[in-house]
XYZ file of C-alpha atoms in Angstrom:
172
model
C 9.418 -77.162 109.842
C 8.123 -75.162 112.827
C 9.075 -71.313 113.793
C 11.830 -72.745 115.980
C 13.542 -75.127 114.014
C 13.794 -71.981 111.494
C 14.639 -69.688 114.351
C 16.568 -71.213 117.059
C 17.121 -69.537 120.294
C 20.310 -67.722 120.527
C 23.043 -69.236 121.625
C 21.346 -72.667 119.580
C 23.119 -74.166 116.511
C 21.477 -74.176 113.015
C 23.070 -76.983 110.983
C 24.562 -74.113 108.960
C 26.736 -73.112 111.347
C 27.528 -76.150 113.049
C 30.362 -76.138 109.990
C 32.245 -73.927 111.821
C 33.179 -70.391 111.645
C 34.169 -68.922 108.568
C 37.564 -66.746 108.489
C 37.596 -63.678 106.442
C 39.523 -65.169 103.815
C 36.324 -67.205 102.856
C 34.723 -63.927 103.467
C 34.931 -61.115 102.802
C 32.117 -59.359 104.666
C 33.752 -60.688 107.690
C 35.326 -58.047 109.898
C 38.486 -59.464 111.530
C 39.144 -55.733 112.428
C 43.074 -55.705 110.693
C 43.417 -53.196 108.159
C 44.726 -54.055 104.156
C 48.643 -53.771 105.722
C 48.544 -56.130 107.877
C 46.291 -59.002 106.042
C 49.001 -58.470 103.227
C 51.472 -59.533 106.014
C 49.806 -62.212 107.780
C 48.805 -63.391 103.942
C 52.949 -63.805 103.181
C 53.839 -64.667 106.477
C 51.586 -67.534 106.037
C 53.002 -68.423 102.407
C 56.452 -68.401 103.848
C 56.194 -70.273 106.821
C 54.890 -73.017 104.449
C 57.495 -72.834 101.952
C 59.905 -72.565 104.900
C 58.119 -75.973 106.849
C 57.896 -77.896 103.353
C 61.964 -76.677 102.716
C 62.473 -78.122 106.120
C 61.090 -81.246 105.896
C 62.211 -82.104 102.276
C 65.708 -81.277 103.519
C 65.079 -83.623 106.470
C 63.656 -86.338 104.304
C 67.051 -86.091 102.512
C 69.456 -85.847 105.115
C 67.620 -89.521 106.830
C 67.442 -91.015 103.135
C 71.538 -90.073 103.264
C 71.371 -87.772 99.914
C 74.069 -86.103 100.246
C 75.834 -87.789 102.582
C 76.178 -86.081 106.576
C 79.593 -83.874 106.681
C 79.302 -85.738 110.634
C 79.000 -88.715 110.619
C 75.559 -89.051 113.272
C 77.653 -92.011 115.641
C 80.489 -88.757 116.196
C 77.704 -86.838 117.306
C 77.305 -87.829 121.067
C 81.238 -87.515 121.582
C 81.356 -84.066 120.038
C 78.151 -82.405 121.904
C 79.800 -82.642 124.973
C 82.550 -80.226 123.643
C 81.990 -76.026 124.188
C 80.511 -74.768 120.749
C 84.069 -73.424 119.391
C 85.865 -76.668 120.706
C 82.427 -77.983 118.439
C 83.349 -76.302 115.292
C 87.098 -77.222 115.339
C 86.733 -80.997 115.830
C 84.008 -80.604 113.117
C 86.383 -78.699 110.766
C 89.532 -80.739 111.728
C 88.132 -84.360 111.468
C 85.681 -84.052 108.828
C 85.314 -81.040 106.711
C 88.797 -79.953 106.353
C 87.739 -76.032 105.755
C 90.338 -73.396 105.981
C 87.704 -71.459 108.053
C 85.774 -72.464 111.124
C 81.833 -72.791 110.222
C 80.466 -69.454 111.567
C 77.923 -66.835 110.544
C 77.114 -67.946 107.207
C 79.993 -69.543 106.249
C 77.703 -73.220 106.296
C 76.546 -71.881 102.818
C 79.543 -73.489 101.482
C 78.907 -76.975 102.667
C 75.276 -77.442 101.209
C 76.417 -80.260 99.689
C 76.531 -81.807 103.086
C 73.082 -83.281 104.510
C 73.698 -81.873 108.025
C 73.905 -78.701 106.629
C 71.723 -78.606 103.797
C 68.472 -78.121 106.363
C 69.719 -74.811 107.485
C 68.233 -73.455 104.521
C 65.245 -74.292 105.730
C 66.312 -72.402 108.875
C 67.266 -69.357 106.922
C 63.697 -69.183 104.592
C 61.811 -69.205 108.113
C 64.385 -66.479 109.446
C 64.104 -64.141 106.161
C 60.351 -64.334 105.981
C 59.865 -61.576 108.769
C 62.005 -59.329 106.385
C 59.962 -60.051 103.363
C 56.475 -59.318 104.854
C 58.116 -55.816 105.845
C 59.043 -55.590 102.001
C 55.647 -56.952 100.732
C 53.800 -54.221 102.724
C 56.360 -51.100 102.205
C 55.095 -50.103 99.030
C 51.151 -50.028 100.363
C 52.564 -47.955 102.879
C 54.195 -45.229 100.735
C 51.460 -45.436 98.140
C 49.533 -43.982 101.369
C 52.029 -41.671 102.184
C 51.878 -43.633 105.816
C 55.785 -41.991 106.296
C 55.905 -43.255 109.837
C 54.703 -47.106 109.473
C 57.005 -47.046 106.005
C 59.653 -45.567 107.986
C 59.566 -48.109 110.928
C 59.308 -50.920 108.279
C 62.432 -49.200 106.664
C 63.831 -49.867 110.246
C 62.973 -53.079 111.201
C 64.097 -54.603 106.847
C 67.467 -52.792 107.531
C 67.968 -53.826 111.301
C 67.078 -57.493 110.483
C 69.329 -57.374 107.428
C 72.250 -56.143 109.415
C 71.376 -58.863 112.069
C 70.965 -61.328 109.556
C 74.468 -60.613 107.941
C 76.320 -60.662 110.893
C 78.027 -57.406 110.498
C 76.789 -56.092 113.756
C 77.105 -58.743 116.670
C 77.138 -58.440 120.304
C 78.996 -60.318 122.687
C 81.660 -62.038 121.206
């Protein structure tokens, strides 16, 4: 092996790195430059947008397979998407799922047993996994006494919570 098979010029491959880069969660001594907070968050923001993709598509794999059964059936859906969204959740609730309660906000918890309905907790998993990276890294924060990143994480778990719950809305 000659000096430049052992030294290539830069910007020239070795057959070690023609692997690919390595990310800093193969190593360590890689500086990506984010500090401990935020690789917590990325680390379960990662986790639940899995868990949230796999809930998704074993929900999906149900609904096609028919277990449970649709609370729509799928040949009423082209007739009742051309309807406004509350003329949409009456026909719904009036033909088919006989509720005493239009479907709104998170009233759809109720019909899980429905296969339409049963991937919106897929839905939900991606939508609360913001919240629970805030509430992974909150302790790290106050264990640093950080009182102004633990206060806006305070902020943004108790804003999305209040969003998420539906007791503040806008609009309607």
């Amino acid at each position: 092996m000659d000096n430049q098979e052992r030294n290539p010029e830069p910007g020239r491959e070795t057959m070690d790195e023609k692997e690919g880069p390595r990310s800093s969660s193969e190593d360590p001594s890689i500086d990506t430059g984010a500090n401990e907070e935020q690789l917590l968050y990325a680390k379960i923001l990662a986790v639940g947008m899995y868990f949230g993709l796999g809930i998704l598509l074993v929900t999906f794999c149900l609904y096609l397979l028919g277990i449970p059964g649709p609370g729509v059936p799928i040949e009423e859906l082209p007739r009742l998407w051309t309807l406004r969204a509350h003329e949409y959740l009456e026909a719904v609730n009036h033909q088919f799922l006989h509720r005493e309660e239009l479907l709104t906000g998170w009233r759809w918890v109720f019909v899980l047993n429905r296969g339409d309905y049963l991937n919106f907790v897929g839905i939900a998993v991606l939508a609360a996994v913001t919240i629970v990276c805030y509430m992974g890294v909150l302790p790290k924060l106050l264990k640093k006494r950080d009182w102004i990143y633990a206060g806006i994480a305070v902020l943004e778990i108790v804003i999305l919570l209040l969003a998420a719950s539906g007791v503040v809305s806008v609009g309607h």
